[in-house]
Amino acid sequence: MSAGTESLFQSLTISDTTATNGAQSFNGLVLGNVTYGNRNKQSSDRAAKACRDELFLTDPKVVRDSVINSKGERAEGTCKWITRDAAYRKWLGNVVDEDSRLLWISGGPGKGKTMLSVFLTEELEKHTNKREDVDIIFFFCDAQDEKRNTALVVLRGIIYQILEKRPQLSKHAVPSFGSSKKPEKTHQTLTSLEALWLIFKRLIADEEFGTFLCVLDGLDECVKDGRKFLLRKLTALLTTSNEHNSIGDFRLAIVSRDDLDLQAWPRIRLDTEHQENIHRDIKTLVTARTRELYPIEGFQKIKRSVRKKLLDLADGTFLWVGFAMLELQQKITCTEILEALDEMPSGLTAIYNRMLLQIPHNKRTVSRKILQWVTCAVRPLNMKELAAAIEIQAVSTDMTILEATRDAIRLCGALLKVEDQQITLVHQSARDYLLRNETDSDAVLEVFRLDLRKAHWEMAKKCLDCVSRSVLKYREVKLNAETQRGESALLRYSMMFWPEHARGCDSLAEGLLQTVGLPLRKAPSWRNRWWNSYQKGWWNRKDPPPLLHMACFLGIKPWVNVILAQENWKRGLEERDDEEATALHWAAYHGNVEIVRLLLEAGADIEAETEDNGTALHIAAHEDHEDVVRLLLEEGASRCIEVEDCGHKTALDVAIFEGSVASVRLLIEEGAEVKDDQLFFPGCWRNEEIAQLLLEHGADVNAENSDGDSVLQDAVFYSKTNKEFLKLLMDQGADVEAEGSDGWTPLHYAVSGGNVVAVRLLLAKDVDIEAKTDEERTPLFLAILEDKRKIARMLIDQGASIDALKDKGRSSTAYKRCLELLD
């Protein structure tokens, strides 16, 4: 966060250009320098790669392989039925309309959805390999993996894959990322759903986007709030059909449980209309898996009855078959197999009950702790971390702690799986089972039922205790380093994720600050070392913040309550950090509307300014926290709606710069002044919704900058400018023939900037294709001079005269190039 807005806007990157605030070029306010040809190509390529590297979290193919390794290979012949389904074939067809761009494949727990997704991705890879400009991307969500369980990481994964397959589209993402010296901008982009959505929206609108088939597996496993945002945006985008919101050919198949709000879309229901197909696939799976029992003497005689029993008990779930086979594989006689089948319960809940009831009485406490940590951890724990978390001790000097931990994990049966030393639940249904709300009538099973708030409280307490006892008393800790001798294996997890557990335990967090969190209050040096370790790499601040600022930033509302209840609470409200920001500024940055409300009710100064003259309204608008902007305006921030920071920007200016649509709308409704020069801000060029709002409230579509160039002339020069913004300007009456500095028309600017989309739009408006600059240069002359061959070809095809290129000094070479293009 920047305390004000000037430090946020000291530089701005447009396409491949970075410049300081206010820089000018020959074609108007461009906030950057203009370069031609390939002078900056290497720099541009490096920036594009750096951008993709920042977006990267997981390799989709590696994740798919891990899914296959975890769940086992798909039984030959299963899943193929979907290729004959009418809804699927329509989704995959050569012509697709807005009603079939999204396909929802839904089913209950254990219905084989993830293996169906694996099959689909493999089939679609074969399909796309035969077609040019058609690609497959996919993402497997997992509630237990922080890199795969939020809408934020899903969007990052989709954008990353698109840019890997269409690197030329990186121009739409690079401006949203900072340099290694300014990591705050990158961090802001990577943690903002709105920022990532704007990038995705620009990618999909590019004419070079082509066709992408996207499979999203397990979207229901993502955190609900972000998931709702992503679904709302995706469904709105995919239903778009009007001319002002054209999109590329993006087709999305979502595979999930039944609890997503997608009822209006074509749907393949695994639980109902495809019961017969699922039953056949389970039968195929049972036949394949029971072959593993052939070596048992006499099994051939009982295989039919075993298969029938398994099929009857499976209750239509592949997962149950997997659990049953794990048990049968331990048997060595046919009698044992038949007895086990007679005792085996039907359905997932019953089999989970059975697993827990089999845990010995004296091992239930440690087993419950293991299940709690594995279920509620922010990311999967490794063996050493889990051992430290539940304080496992070896019962003998002949046994290591890791061996003792492995034995303890085995007691939980098939509920857990261990891969690459990481422990996770076997399936999302196991997590649902352990976190069920209904009280269990069986006292033993009730012991294992987890209360999520209490679980987070116990884990936050353990993490804070671990951190408070660590070497942070003496030095900082590098979070990405290996565990050092004498350090707890849980230390780095604890340092990174105790705030998340503290937020998760809600009001219970209040007691943490009074007990294990006491060093945060009483030991500023300890707190500062933790903070410096925690934020290193994405937040370049000189000094750690005061405790109240930190609590606001971390979003721990009960701690804010505790601090405000102290005798010196007013001092905390007025205290400033090293950039003169108050706690209210930090809360506005974080976007927690309840904490902002608490501070305002306690008397926080809503008009307080940072050293850069930024108010809380500036910061909330910059981050596009719609609810916070609304609350601030309701509570009196309208008094400072025209306050300018040291960069001479109002809150509305800031919101427009950043493309914060919701904030722009709220500020305009509150009476913020709309000015013509705001149409020149990059946020408008990236998001036509903002431009539409400005035009509706009085901005002049033909406004000129200090050089006399119009918005359209500036906008068409940049190849990254949103196509819809250009169309909006033209449809709203922008002068497509206006002459700017040196007699350049919008077509000259579009040609010189290499903006193929803009050239096409202008030609569709029948602009003068032979218009000449003050130096007698036509658009075709510029295209040849600057080696824009594709554009030159377009101009010639539209009737541009090559005769005007003859006998004009260097232009004889241009004439020859035109002849080459014609050939």
Tab-separated table of N, CA and C in Angstrom, residues 187-281:
chain	number	residue	atom	x	y	z
A	187	HIS	N	2.175	-7.016	-6.734
A	187	HIS	CA	1.419	-7.626	-5.635
A	187	HIS	C	-0.043	-7.204	-5.695
A	188	GLN	N	-0.283	-5.939	-5.975
A	188	GLN	CA	-1.650	-5.441	-6.059
A	188	GLN	C	-2.428	-6.150	-7.161
A	189	THR	N	-1.800	-6.331	-8.318
A	189	THR	CA	-2.462	-7.007	-9.434
A	189	THR	C	-2.757	-8.462	-9.089
A	190	LEU	N	-1.767	-9.147	-8.514
A	190	LEU	CA	-1.911	-10.575	-8.235
A	190	LEU	C	-2.871	-10.856	-7.094
A	191	THR	N	-3.234	-9.839	-6.328
A	191	THR	CA	-4.166	-10.050	-5.212
A	191	THR	C	-5.513	-9.380	-5.448
A	192	SER	N	-5.745	-8.899	-6.654
A	192	SER	CA	-7.001	-8.205	-6.963
A	192	SER	C	-7.773	-8.950	-8.045
A	193	LEU	N	-8.953	-9.430	-7.685
A	193	LEU	CA	-9.799	-10.092	-8.683
A	193	LEU	C	-10.183	-9.139	-9.803
A	194	GLU	N	-10.469	-7.891	-9.435
A	194	GLU	CA	-10.860	-6.906	-10.446
A	194	GLU	C	-9.725	-6.662	-11.438
A	195	ALA	N	-8.506	-6.516	-10.933
A	195	ALA	CA	-7.359	-6.253	-11.810
A	195	ALA	C	-7.123	-7.431	-12.757
A	196	LEU	N	-7.188	-8.640	-12.226
A	196	LEU	CA	-6.982	-9.827	-13.064
A	196	LEU	C	-8.118	-9.980	-14.071
A	197	TRP	N	-9.336	-9.643	-13.633
A	197	TRP	CA	-10.466	-9.752	-14.553
A	197	TRP	C	-10.316	-8.796	-15.728
A	198	LEU	N	-9.844	-7.586	-15.476
A	198	LEU	CA	-9.641	-6.625	-16.561
A	198	LEU	C	-8.621	-7.145	-17.566
A	199	ILE	N	-7.559	-7.785	-17.075
A	199	ILE	CA	-6.563	-8.373	-17.978
A	199	ILE	C	-7.213	-9.464	-18.823
A	200	PHE	N	-7.960	-10.362	-18.170
A	200	PHE	CA	-8.618	-11.444	-18.901
A	200	PHE	C	-9.579	-10.896	-19.948
A	201	LYS	N	-10.305	-9.857	-19.572
A	201	LYS	CA	-11.281	-9.269	-20.492
A	201	LYS	C	-10.596	-8.681	-21.719
A	202	ARG	N	-9.421	-8.062	-21.513
A	202	ARG	CA	-8.689	-7.506	-22.647
A	202	ARG	C	-8.121	-8.619	-23.536
A	203	LEU	N	-7.673	-9.694	-22.927
A	203	LEU	CA	-7.143	-10.816	-23.702
A	203	LEU	C	-8.210	-11.400	-24.618
A	204	ILE	N	-9.380	-11.596	-24.057
A	204	ILE	CA	-10.434	-12.278	-24.792
A	204	ILE	C	-11.013	-11.410	-25.906
A	205	ALA	N	-10.784	-10.087	-25.817
A	205	ALA	CA	-11.305	-9.170	-26.839
A	205	ALA	C	-10.312	-8.947	-27.978
A	206	ASP	N	-9.108	-9.446	-27.825
A	206	ASP	CA	-8.088	-9.231	-28.859
A	206	ASP	C	-8.382	-10.082	-30.083
A	207	GLU	N	-8.196	-9.513	-31.261
A	207	GLU	CA	-8.525	-10.248	-32.486
A	207	GLU	C	-7.598	-11.445	-32.716
A	208	GLU	N	-6.457	-11.476	-32.036
A	208	GLU	CA	-5.552	-12.613	-32.163
A	208	GLU	C	-5.796	-13.676	-31.098
A	209	PHE	N	-6.882	-13.544	-30.359
A	209	PHE	CA	-7.192	-14.488	-29.289
A	209	PHE	C	-7.437	-15.890	-29.831
A	210	GLY	N	-8.106	-15.975	-30.968
A	210	GLY	CA	-8.414	-17.285	-31.530
A	210	GLY	C	-9.519	-17.973	-30.750
A	211	THR	N	-9.396	-19.282	-30.567
A	211	THR	CA	-10.389	-20.067	-29.835
A	211	THR	C	-9.719	-20.806	-28.688
A	212	PHE	N	-10.312	-20.698	-27.505
A	212	PHE	CA	-9.824	-21.437	-26.341
A	212	PHE	C	-10.964	-22.262	-25.765
A	213	LEU	N	-10.686	-23.532	-25.537
A	213	LEU	CA	-11.594	-24.423	-24.824
A	213	LEU	C	-11.040	-24.572	-23.418
A	214	CYS	N	-11.840	-24.226	-22.422
A	214	CYS	CA	-11.358	-24.206	-21.036
A	214	CYS	C	-12.184	-25.162	-20.175
A	215	VAL	N	-11.509	-26.033	-19.450
A	215	VAL	CA	-12.163	-26.951	-18.519
A	215	VAL	C	-11.782	-26.551	-17.099
A	216	LEU	N	-12.787	-26.230	-16.279
A	216	LEU	CA	-12.581	-25.885	-14.868
A	216	LEU	C	-13.169	-26.997	-14.014
A	217	ASP	N	-12.306	-27.736	-13.346
A	217	ASP	CA	-12.784	-28.842	-12.515
A	217	ASP	C	-12.858	-28.420	-11.050
A	218	GLY	N	-13.981	-28.761	-10.401
A	218	GLY	CA	-14.107	-28.556	-8.958
A	218	GLY	C	-14.219	-27.112	-8.529
A	219	LEU	N	-14.854	-26.272	-9.340
A	219	LEU	CA	-14.969	-24.857	-8.977
A	219	LEU	C	-15.708	-24.668	-7.660
A	220	ASP	N	-16.553	-25.625	-7.295
A	220	ASP	CA	-17.269	-25.546	-6.022
A	220	ASP	C	-16.331	-25.635	-4.818
A	221	GLU	N	-15.088	-26.071	-5.027
A	221	GLU	CA	-14.124	-26.177	-3.936
A	221	GLU	C	-13.417	-24.853	-3.646
A	222	CYS	N	-13.683	-23.844	-4.457
A	222	CYS	CA	-13.076	-22.532	-4.224
A	222	CYS	C	-13.858	-21.761	-3.168
A	223	VAL	N	-13.172	-20.841	-2.514
A	223	VAL	CA	-13.807	-19.999	-1.491
A	223	VAL	C	-15.010	-19.292	-2.096
A	224	LYS	N	-16.107	-19.268	-1.343
A	224	LYS	CA	-17.401	-18.880	-1.901
A	224	LYS	C	-17.455	-17.459	-2.443
A	225	ASP	N	-16.946	-16.470	-1.690
A	225	ASP	CA	-17.094	-15.069	-2.116
A	225	ASP	C	-16.427	-14.822	-3.464
A	226	GLY	N	-15.185	-15.218	-3.582
A	226	GLY	CA	-14.477	-15.034	-4.850
A	226	GLY	C	-15.095	-15.837	-5.968
A	227	ARG	N	-15.590	-17.012	-5.632
A	227	ARG	CA	-16.231	-17.873	-6.634
A	227	ARG	C	-17.480	-17.202	-7.211
A	228	LYS	N	-18.250	-16.575	-6.348
A	228	LYS	CA	-19.451	-15.876	-6.818
A	228	LYS	C	-19.085	-14.737	-7.758
A	229	PHE	N	-18.026	-13.998	-7.411
A	229	PHE	CA	-17.556	-12.910	-8.277
A	229	PHE	C	-17.174	-13.456	-9.649
A	230	LEU	N	-16.382	-14.516	-9.657
A	230	LEU	CA	-15.884	-15.065	-10.922
A	230	LEU	C	-17.018	-15.604	-11.777
A	231	LEU	N	-17.946	-16.307	-11.160
A	231	LEU	CA	-19.079	-16.849	-11.918
A	231	LEU	C	-19.948	-15.733	-12.487
A	232	ARG	N	-20.168	-14.692	-11.675
A	232	ARG	CA	-20.983	-13.572	-12.155
A	232	ARG	C	-20.337	-12.904	-13.366
A	233	LYS	N	-19.030	-12.696	-13.292
A	233	LYS	CA	-18.313	-12.060	-14.389
A	233	LYS	C	-18.286	-12.959	-15.627
A	234	LEU	N	-18.012	-14.234	-15.428
A	234	LEU	CA	-17.906	-15.157	-16.563
A	234	LEU	C	-19.237	-15.313	-17.280
A	235	THR	N	-20.293	-15.490	-16.507
A	235	THR	CA	-21.597	-15.685	-17.140
A	235	THR	C	-22.049	-14.430	-17.870
A	236	ALA	N	-21.768	-13.255	-17.300
A	236	ALA	CA	-22.124	-12.005	-17.984
A	236	ALA	C	-21.331	-11.863	-19.275
A	237	LEU	N	-20.062	-12.202	-19.227
A	237	LEU	CA	-19.207	-12.079	-20.404
A	237	LEU	C	-19.628	-13.049	-21.502
A	238	LEU	N	-19.936	-14.271	-21.109
A	238	LEU	CA	-20.241	-15.304	-22.105
A	238	LEU	C	-21.637	-15.170	-22.688
A	239	THR	N	-22.498	-14.361	-22.066
A	239	THR	CA	-23.818	-14.106	-22.652
A	239	THR	C	-23.800	-12.876	-23.544
A	240	THR	N	-22.641	-12.199	-23.596
A	240	THR	CA	-22.516	-10.964	-24.372
A	240	THR	C	-22.696	-11.243	-25.855
A	241	SER	N	-23.525	-10.442	-26.492
A	241	SER	CA	-23.699	-10.600	-27.934
A	241	SER	C	-23.838	-9.266	-28.653
A	242	ASN	N	-23.984	-8.150	-27.886
A	242	ASN	CA	-24.177	-6.879	-28.588
A	242	ASN	C	-22.856	-6.381	-29.139
A	243	GLU	N	-22.919	-5.511	-30.103
A	243	GLU	CA	-21.746	-5.094	-30.875
A	243	GLU	C	-20.716	-4.344	-30.052
A	244	HIS	N	-21.109	-3.795	-28.910
A	244	HIS	CA	-20.141	-3.023	-28.113
A	244	HIS	C	-19.379	-3.899	-27.136
A	245	ASN	N	-19.682	-5.187	-27.111
A	245	ASN	CA	-18.999	-6.048	-26.164
A	245	ASN	C	-18.585	-7.359	-26.809
A	246	SER	N	-18.053	-7.285	-28.009
A	246	SER	CA	-17.639	-8.493	-28.699
A	246	SER	C	-16.490	-9.154	-27.960
A	247	ILE	N	-16.506	-10.481	-27.952
A	247	ILE	CA	-15.437	-11.221	-27.295
A	247	ILE	C	-14.940	-12.291	-28.237
A	248	GLY	N	-13.761	-12.832	-27.918
A	248	GLY	CA	-13.218	-13.913	-28.710
A	248	GLY	C	-13.981	-15.204	-28.448
A	249	ASP	N	-13.537	-16.252	-29.094
A	249	ASP	CA	-14.214	-17.543	-28.960
A	249	ASP	C	-13.658	-18.270	-27.742
A	250	PHE	N	-14.246	-18.003	-26.594
A	250	PHE	CA	-13.851	-18.643	-25.345
A	250	PHE	C	-14.988	-19.531	-24.884
A	251	ARG	N	-14.719	-20.820	-24.777
A	251	ARG	CA	-15.756	-21.767	-24.367
A	251	ARG	C	-15.335	-22.421	-23.060
A	252	LEU	N	-16.256	-22.465	-22.152
A	252	LEU	CA	-15.945	-22.882	-20.789
A	252	LEU	C	-16.800	-24.077	-20.384
A	253	ALA	N	-16.137	-25.128	-19.920
A	253	ALA	CA	-16.833	-26.278	-19.340
A	253	ALA	C	-16.501	-26.324	-17.851
A	254	ILE	N	-17.528	-26.183	-17.013
A	254	ILE	CA	-17.345	-26.210	-15.564
A	254	ILE	C	-17.845	-27.551	-15.043
A	255	VAL	N	-16.975	-28.270	-14.337
A	255	VAL	CA	-17.326	-29.563	-13.763
A	255	VAL	C	-17.346	-29.399	-12.251
A	256	SER	N	-18.502	-29.613	-11.638
A	256	SER	CA	-18.621	-29.310	-10.205
A	256	SER	C	-19.790	-30.068	-9.593
A	257	ARG	N	-19.968	-29.833	-8.306
A	257	ARG	CA	-21.182	-30.317	-7.650
A	257	ARG	C	-22.369	-29.474	-8.101
A	258	ASP	N	-23.535	-29.787	-7.550
A	258	ASP	CA	-24.765	-29.169	-8.044
A	258	ASP	C	-25.060	-27.795	-7.456
A	259	ASP	N	-24.186	-27.292	-6.560
A	259	ASP	CA	-24.562	-26.090	-5.802
A	259	ASP	C	-24.032	-24.782	-6.385
A	260	LEU	N	-23.745	-24.742	-7.675
A	260	LEU	CA	-23.387	-23.484	-8.324
A	260	LEU	C	-24.619	-22.891	-8.988
A	261	ASP	N	-24.650	-21.572	-9.091
A	261	ASP	CA	-25.803	-20.891	-9.684
A	261	ASP	C	-25.628	-20.800	-11.197
A	262	LEU	N	-25.813	-21.943	-11.858
A	262	LEU	CA	-25.618	-21.996	-13.312
A	262	LEU	C	-26.803	-22.667	-14.008
A	263	GLN	N	-27.957	-22.601	-13.362
A	263	GLN	CA	-29.118	-23.326	-13.878
A	263	GLN	C	-29.554	-22.886	-15.272
A	264	ALA	N	-29.198	-21.672	-15.660
A	264	ALA	CA	-29.657	-21.158	-16.955
A	264	ALA	C	-28.838	-21.691	-18.127
A	265	TRP	N	-27.750	-22.399	-17.848
A	265	TRP	CA	-26.847	-22.841	-18.908
A	265	TRP	C	-27.067	-24.298	-19.270
A	266	PRO	N	-26.653	-24.692	-20.484
A	266	PRO	CA	-26.718	-26.119	-20.849
A	266	PRO	C	-26.009	-26.958	-19.796
A	267	ARG	N	-26.612	-28.088	-19.464
A	267	ARG	CA	-26.106	-28.841	-18.311
A	267	ARG	C	-26.136	-30.339	-18.569
A	268	ILE	N	-25.097	-30.996	-18.128
A	268	ILE	CA	-25.043	-32.456	-18.155
A	268	ILE	C	-25.113	-32.919	-16.706
A	269	ARG	N	-26.228	-33.553	-16.319
A	269	ARG	CA	-26.427	-33.975	-14.934
A	269	ARG	C	-26.012	-35.435	-14.774
A	270	LEU	N	-24.970	-35.637	-13.996
A	270	LEU	CA	-24.469	-36.997	-13.813
A	270	LEU	C	-25.396	-37.802	-12.915
A	271	ASP	N	-26.113	-37.133	-11.986
A	271	ASP	CA	-26.937	-37.840	-11.000
A	271	ASP	C	-28.296	-38.268	-11.545
A	272	THR	N	-28.740	-37.650	-12.630
A	272	THR	CA	-30.102	-37.933	-13.104
A	272	THR	C	-30.101	-38.509	-14.517
A	273	GLU	N	-29.995	-37.621	-15.540
A	273	GLU	CA	-30.167	-38.142	-16.897
A	273	GLU	C	-29.033	-39.059	-17.363
A	274	HIS	N	-27.916	-39.029	-16.641
A	274	HIS	CA	-26.797	-39.890	-17.053
A	274	HIS	C	-26.505	-40.981	-16.031
A	275	GLN	N	-27.512	-41.357	-15.251
A	275	GLN	CA	-27.332	-42.419	-14.267
A	275	GLN	C	-26.898	-43.733	-14.916
A	276	GLU	N	-27.478	-44.017	-16.074
A	276	GLU	CA	-27.138	-45.282	-16.744
A	276	GLU	C	-25.692	-45.277	-17.206
A	277	ASN	N	-25.240	-44.152	-17.734
A	277	ASN	CA	-23.839	-44.066	-18.167
A	277	ASN	C	-22.888	-44.202	-16.983
A	278	ILE	N	-23.223	-43.541	-15.859
A	278	ILE	CA	-22.397	-43.637	-14.659
A	278	ILE	C	-22.398	-45.079	-14.140
A	279	HIS	N	-23.579	-45.712	-14.158
A	279	HIS	CA	-23.668	-47.103	-13.696
A	279	HIS	C	-22.788	-48.013	-14.559
A	280	ARG	N	-22.807	-47.806	-15.878
A	280	ARG	CA	-21.968	-48.627	-16.767
A	280	ARG	C	-20.484	-48.390	-16.494
A	281	ASP	N	-20.135	-47.116	-16.254
A	281	ASP	CA	-18.730	-46.813	-15.968
A	281	ASP	C	-18.282	-47.440	-14.648
